[in-house]
Coordinates of C-alpha atoms (C1' of nucleotides) in Angstrom, one line a residue:
Chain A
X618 CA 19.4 0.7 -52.3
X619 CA 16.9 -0.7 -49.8
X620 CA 13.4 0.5 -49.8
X621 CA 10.3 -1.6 -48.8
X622 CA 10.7 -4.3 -51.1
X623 CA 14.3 -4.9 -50.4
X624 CA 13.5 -4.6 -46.8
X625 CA 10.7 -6.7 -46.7
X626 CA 12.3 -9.4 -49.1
X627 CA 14.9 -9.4 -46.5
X628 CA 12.9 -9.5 -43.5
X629 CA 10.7 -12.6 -45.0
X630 CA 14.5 -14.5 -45.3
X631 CA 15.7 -13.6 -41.9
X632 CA 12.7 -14.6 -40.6
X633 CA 13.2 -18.4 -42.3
X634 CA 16.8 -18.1 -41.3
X635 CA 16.8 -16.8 -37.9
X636 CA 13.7 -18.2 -35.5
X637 CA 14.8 -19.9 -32.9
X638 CA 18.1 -19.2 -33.1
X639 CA 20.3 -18.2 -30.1
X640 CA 22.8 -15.3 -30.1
X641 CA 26.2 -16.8 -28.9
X642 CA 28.8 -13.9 -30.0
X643 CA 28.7 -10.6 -31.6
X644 CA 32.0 -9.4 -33.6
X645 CA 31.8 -5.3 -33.7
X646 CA 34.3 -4.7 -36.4
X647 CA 33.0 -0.8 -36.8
X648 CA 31.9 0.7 -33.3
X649 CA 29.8 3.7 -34.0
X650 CA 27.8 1.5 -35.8
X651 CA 26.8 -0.1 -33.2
X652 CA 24.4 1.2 -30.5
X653 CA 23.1 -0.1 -27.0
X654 CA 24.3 -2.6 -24.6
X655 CA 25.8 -5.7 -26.4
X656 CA 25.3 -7.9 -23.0
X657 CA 21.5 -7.2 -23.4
X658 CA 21.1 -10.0 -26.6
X659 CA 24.0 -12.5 -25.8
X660 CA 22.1 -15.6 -25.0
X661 CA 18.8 -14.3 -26.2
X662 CA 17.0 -16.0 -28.8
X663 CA 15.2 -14.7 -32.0
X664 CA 11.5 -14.7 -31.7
X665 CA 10.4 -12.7 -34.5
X666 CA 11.8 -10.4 -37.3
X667 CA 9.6 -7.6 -38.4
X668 CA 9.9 -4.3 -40.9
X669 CA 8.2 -0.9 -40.7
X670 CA 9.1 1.3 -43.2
X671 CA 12.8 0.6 -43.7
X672 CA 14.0 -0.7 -40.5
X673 CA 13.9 -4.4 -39.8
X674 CA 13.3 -5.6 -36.0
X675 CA 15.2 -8.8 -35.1
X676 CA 12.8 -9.4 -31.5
X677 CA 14.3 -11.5 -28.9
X678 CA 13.2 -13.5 -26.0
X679 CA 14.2 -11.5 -23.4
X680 CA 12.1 -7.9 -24.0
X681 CA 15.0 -6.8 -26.5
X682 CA 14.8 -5.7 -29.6
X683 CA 17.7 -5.6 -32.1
X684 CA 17.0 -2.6 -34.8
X685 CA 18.8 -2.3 -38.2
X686 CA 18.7 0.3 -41.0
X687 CA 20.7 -0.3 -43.7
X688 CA 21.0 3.4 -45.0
X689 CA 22.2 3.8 -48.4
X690 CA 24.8 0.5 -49.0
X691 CA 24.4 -2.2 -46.1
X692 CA 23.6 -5.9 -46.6
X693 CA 22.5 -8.6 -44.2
X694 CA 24.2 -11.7 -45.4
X695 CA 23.1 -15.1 -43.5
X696 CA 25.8 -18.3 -43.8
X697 CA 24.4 -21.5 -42.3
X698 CA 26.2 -23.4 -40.3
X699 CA 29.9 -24.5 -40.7
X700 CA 32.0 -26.0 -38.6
X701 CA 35.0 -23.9 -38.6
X702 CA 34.3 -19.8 -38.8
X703 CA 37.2 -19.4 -41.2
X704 CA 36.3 -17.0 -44.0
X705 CA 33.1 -17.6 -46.3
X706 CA 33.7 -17.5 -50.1
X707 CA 30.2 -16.5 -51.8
X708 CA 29.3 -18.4 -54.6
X709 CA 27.5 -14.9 -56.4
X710 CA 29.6 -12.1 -56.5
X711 CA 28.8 -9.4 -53.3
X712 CA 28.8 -5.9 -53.9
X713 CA 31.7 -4.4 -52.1
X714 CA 32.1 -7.0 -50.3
X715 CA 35.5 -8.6 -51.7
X716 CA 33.4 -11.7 -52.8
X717 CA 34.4 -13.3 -49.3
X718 CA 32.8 -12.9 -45.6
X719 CA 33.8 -11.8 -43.7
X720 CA 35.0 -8.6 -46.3
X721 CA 36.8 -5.5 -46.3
X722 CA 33.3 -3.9 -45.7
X723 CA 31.8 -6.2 -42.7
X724 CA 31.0 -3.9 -40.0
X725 CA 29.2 -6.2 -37.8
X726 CA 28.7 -10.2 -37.3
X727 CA 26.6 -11.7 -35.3
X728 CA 27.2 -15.5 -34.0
X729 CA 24.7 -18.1 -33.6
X730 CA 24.7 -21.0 -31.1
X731 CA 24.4 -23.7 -33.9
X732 CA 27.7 -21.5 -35.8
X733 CA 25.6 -20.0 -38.5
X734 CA 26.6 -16.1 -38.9
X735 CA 24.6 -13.1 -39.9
X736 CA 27.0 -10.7 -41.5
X737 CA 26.1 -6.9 -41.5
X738 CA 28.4 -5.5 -44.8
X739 CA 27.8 -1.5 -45.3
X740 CA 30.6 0.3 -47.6
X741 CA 29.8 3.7 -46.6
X742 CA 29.2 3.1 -42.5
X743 CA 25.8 4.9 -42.6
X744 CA 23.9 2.0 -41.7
X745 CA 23.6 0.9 -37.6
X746 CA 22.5 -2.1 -35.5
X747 CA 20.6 -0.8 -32.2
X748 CA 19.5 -2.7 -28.9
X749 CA 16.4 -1.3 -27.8
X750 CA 13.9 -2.4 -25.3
X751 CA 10.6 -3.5 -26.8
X752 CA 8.8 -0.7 -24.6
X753 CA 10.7 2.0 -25.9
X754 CA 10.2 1.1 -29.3
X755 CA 6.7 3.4 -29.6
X756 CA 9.1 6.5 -30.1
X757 CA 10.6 5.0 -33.4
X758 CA 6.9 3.7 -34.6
X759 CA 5.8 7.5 -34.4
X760 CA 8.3 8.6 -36.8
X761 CA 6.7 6.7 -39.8
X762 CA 3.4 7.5 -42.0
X763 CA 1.3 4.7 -42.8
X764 CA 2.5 1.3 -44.7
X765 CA 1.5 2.0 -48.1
X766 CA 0.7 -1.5 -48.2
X767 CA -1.5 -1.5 -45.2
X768 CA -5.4 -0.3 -44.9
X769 CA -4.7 3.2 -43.3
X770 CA -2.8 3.9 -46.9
X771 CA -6.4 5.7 -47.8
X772 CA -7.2 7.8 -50.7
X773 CA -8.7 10.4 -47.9
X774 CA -5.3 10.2 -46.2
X775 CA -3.3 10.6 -49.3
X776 CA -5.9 14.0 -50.5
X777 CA -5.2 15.1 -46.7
X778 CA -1.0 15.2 -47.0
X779 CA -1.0 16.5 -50.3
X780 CA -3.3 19.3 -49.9
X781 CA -1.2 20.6 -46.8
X782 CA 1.5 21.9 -48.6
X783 CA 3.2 22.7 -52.2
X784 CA 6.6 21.2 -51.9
X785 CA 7.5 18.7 -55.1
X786 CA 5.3 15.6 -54.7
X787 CA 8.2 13.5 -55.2
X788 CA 9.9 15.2 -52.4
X789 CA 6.4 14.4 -50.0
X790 CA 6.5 10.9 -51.2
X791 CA 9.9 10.2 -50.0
X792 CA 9.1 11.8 -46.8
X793 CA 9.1 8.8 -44.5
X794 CA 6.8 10.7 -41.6
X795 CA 4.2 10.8 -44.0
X796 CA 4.3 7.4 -46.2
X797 CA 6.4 5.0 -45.2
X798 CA 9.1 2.8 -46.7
X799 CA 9.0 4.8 -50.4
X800 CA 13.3 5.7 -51.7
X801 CA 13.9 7.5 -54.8
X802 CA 13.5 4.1 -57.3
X803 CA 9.9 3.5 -56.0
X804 CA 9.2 7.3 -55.8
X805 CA 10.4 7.9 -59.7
X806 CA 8.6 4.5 -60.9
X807 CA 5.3 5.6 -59.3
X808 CA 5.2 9.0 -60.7
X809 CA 5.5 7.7 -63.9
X810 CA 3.1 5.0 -63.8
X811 CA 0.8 7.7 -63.1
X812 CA 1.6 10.1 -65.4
X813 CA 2.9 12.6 -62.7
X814 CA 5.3 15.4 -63.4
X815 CA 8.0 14.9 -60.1
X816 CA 8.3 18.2 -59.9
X817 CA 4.7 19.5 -59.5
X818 CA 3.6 20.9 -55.9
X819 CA 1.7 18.3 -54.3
X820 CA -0.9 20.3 -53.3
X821 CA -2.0 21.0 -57.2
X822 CA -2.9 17.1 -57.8
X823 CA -6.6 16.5 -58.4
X824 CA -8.2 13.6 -56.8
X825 CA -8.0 11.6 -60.1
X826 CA -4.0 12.0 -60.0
X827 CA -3.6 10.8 -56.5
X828 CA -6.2 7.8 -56.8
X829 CA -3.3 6.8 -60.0
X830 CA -0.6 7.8 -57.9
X831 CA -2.1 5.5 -55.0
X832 CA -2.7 2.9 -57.5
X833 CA 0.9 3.3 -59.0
X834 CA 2.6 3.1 -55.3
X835 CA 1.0 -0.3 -54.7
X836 CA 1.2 -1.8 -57.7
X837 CA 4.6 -1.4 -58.2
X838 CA 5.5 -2.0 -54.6
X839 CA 3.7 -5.0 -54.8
X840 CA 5.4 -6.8 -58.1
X841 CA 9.1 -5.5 -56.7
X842 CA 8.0 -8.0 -53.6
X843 CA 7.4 -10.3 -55.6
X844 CA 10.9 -9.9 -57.8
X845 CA 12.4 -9.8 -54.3
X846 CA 13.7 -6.5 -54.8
X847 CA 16.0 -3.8 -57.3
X848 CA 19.9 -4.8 -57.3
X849 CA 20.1 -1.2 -59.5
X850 CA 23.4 -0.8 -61.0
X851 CA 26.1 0.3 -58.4
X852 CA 23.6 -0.5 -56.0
X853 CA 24.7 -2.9 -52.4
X854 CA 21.2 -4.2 -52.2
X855 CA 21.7 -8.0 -52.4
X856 CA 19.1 -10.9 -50.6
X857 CA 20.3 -12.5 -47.3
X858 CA 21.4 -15.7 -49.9
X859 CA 23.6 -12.5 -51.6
X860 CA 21.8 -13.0 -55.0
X861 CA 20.4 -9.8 -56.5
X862 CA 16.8 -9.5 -56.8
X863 CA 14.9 -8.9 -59.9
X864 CA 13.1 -5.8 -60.7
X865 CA 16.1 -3.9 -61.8
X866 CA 14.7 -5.5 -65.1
X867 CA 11.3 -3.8 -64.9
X868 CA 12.6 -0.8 -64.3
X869 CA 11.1 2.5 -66.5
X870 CA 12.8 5.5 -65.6
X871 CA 15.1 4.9 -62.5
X872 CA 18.5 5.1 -64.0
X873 CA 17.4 5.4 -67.5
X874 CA 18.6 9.1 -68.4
X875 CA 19.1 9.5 -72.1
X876 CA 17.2 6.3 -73.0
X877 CA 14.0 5.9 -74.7
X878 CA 10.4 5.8 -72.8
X879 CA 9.3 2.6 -73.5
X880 CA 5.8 4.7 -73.8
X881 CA 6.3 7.5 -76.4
X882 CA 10.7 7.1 -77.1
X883 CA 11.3 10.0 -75.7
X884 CA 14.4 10.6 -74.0
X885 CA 14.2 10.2 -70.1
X886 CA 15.3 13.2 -68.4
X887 CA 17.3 13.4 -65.2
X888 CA 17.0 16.5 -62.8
X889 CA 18.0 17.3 -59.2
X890 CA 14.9 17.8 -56.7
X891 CA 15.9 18.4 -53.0
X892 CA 19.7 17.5 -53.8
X893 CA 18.5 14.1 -55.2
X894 CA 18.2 12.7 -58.7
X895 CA 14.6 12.9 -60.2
X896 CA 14.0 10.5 -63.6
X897 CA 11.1 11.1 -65.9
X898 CA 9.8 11.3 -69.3
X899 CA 8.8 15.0 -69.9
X900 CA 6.4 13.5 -72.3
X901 CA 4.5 11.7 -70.6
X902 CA 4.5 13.3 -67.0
X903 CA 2.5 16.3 -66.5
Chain B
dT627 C1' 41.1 15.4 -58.9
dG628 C1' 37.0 16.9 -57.2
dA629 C1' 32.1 16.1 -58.2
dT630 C1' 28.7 12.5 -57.6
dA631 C1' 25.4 9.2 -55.4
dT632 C1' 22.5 7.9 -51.5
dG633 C1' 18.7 7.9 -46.6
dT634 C1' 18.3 10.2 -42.7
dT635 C1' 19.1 13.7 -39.4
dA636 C1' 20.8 17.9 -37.7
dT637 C1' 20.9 22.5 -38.6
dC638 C1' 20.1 26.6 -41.2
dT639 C1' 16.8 29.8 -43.7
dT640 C1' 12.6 31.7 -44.9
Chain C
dC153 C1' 7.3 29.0 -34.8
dA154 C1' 6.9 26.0 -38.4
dA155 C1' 7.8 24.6 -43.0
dG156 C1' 11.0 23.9 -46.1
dA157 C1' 15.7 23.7 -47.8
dT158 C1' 20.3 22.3 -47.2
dA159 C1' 24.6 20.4 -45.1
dA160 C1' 26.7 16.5 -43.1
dC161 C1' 27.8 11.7 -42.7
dA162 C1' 31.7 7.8 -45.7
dT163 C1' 33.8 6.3 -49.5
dA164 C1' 34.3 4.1 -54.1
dT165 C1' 33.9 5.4 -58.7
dC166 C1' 34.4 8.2 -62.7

DNA sequence: TGATATGTTATCTT
DNA sequence: CAAGATAACATATC
């Protein structure tokens, strides 16, 4: 599922795809998924796409913003140019998408002057699209915690958030008001890159723990980039070019329940922490 | 067939 | 009241 790596792998396409383009024609094919005035970005152009935490900013030329979370199962798709609109077959198979675009899960396409498309797939309809004006986007900035790939992703900061309270440290670093961008692949590979028991209270870490667990987040975050993101099995996340990305391979623990630890061949354990699935080896998390 | 998965938010509980 | 826990959202898959 999108986290920051998928996000950001997106974001760095769109951006290629999209600058200077100039909105001609929005298709809403699912309407509560789409929020705001649509006569705002007609005719606007894109000047810049941006990502905090998991939301991706399309910025237009006009003081408008066009906001996107993807949720659990949505996809940005970008087709170039054609000169008909008649339906797109992919040439790499789409997650629920029918193989075609648009497919029985496009929710939302967005038309371009020069007759490329941007299509917005999402299976389950959790996912939105939201005009906002750039001056009212400060109220969605303050619901994030730092970039942990950004300087204010401090150790002092980390000590600070932990030591404030005892729920499950996997739980606090999925909480996306106090690091942002972090889903429950990321969360699971960290922990066991630094030897961290999911289930321990954050606030009994020593400093040694969180300066791996630091270590672990941006590591990790910083190599899925680079394989342009986790296409995890049953999992939508696809590039805007619909190919999967590539760090499903390097996975460790993430949807490995039963199999070996690569570090000791102990079985990976699943369990459930705050309603969501927690993988680690019992052996080498403590 | 009904449980499961998933990120976020709304709502309930402690 | 605030922190923490849980339900709700949609829907294909097993």
């Amino acid at each position: 599922m999108p986290e920051l790596p998928e996000v950001e792998t997106i974001k760095r396409e769109l951006k290629k795809s999209l600058l200077g383009k100039k909105i001609a024609q929005v298709k809403i094919l699912s309407a509560k998924q789409f929020v705001g005035r649509l006569d705002k970005i007609i005719g606007a152009r894109v000047i810049d796409v941006w990502r905090q935490a998991k939301l991706l900013g399309i910025e237009l030329n006009n003081g408008f913003t066009v906001l996107t979370h993807l949720k659990l199962t949505g996809q940005l798709v970008f087709v170039a140019n054609q000169k008909t609109s008649a339906v797109v077959k992919m040439p790499h198979p789409l997650p629920f998408a029918d193989n075609k675009l648009p497919g029985k899960t496009t929710r939302i396409i967005i038309k371009f002057e020069d007759g490329s498309r941007l299509f917005f797939n999402d299976l389950r309809k959790f996912g939105w699209m939201k005009v906002v004006e750039n001056r009212k986007l400060k109220a969605e900035n303050l619901l994030y915690g730092p970039e942990p790939l950004e300087k204010s992703f401090t150790l002092d900061y980390l000590k600070n958030i932990f030591a404030k309270t005892r729920r499950a440290i996997k739980i606090v670093l999925m909480d996306q008001t106090k690091i942002a961008g972090l889903g429950n692949i990321y969360a699971n590979e960290a922990l066991f890159k630094a030897g961290i028991d999911p289930r321990r209270p954050a606030n009994t870490l020593k400093e040694g723990e969180i300066r791996a667990l630091k270590e672990a987040i941006v590591s990790i975050l910083k190599e899925a980039i680079k394989d342009r993101g986790t296409s995890a099995a049953d999992d939508a996340y696809i590039q805007v070019n619909a190919r999967p990305g590539g760090y499903q391979k390097k996975l460790k623990v993430y949807q490995r329940e039963g199999q070996p630890c690569f570090r000791c061949h102990y079985p990976i354990q699943r369990i459930k922490l705050g309603g969501r699935s927690a993988f680690f080896c019992p052996h080498c998390q403590k």
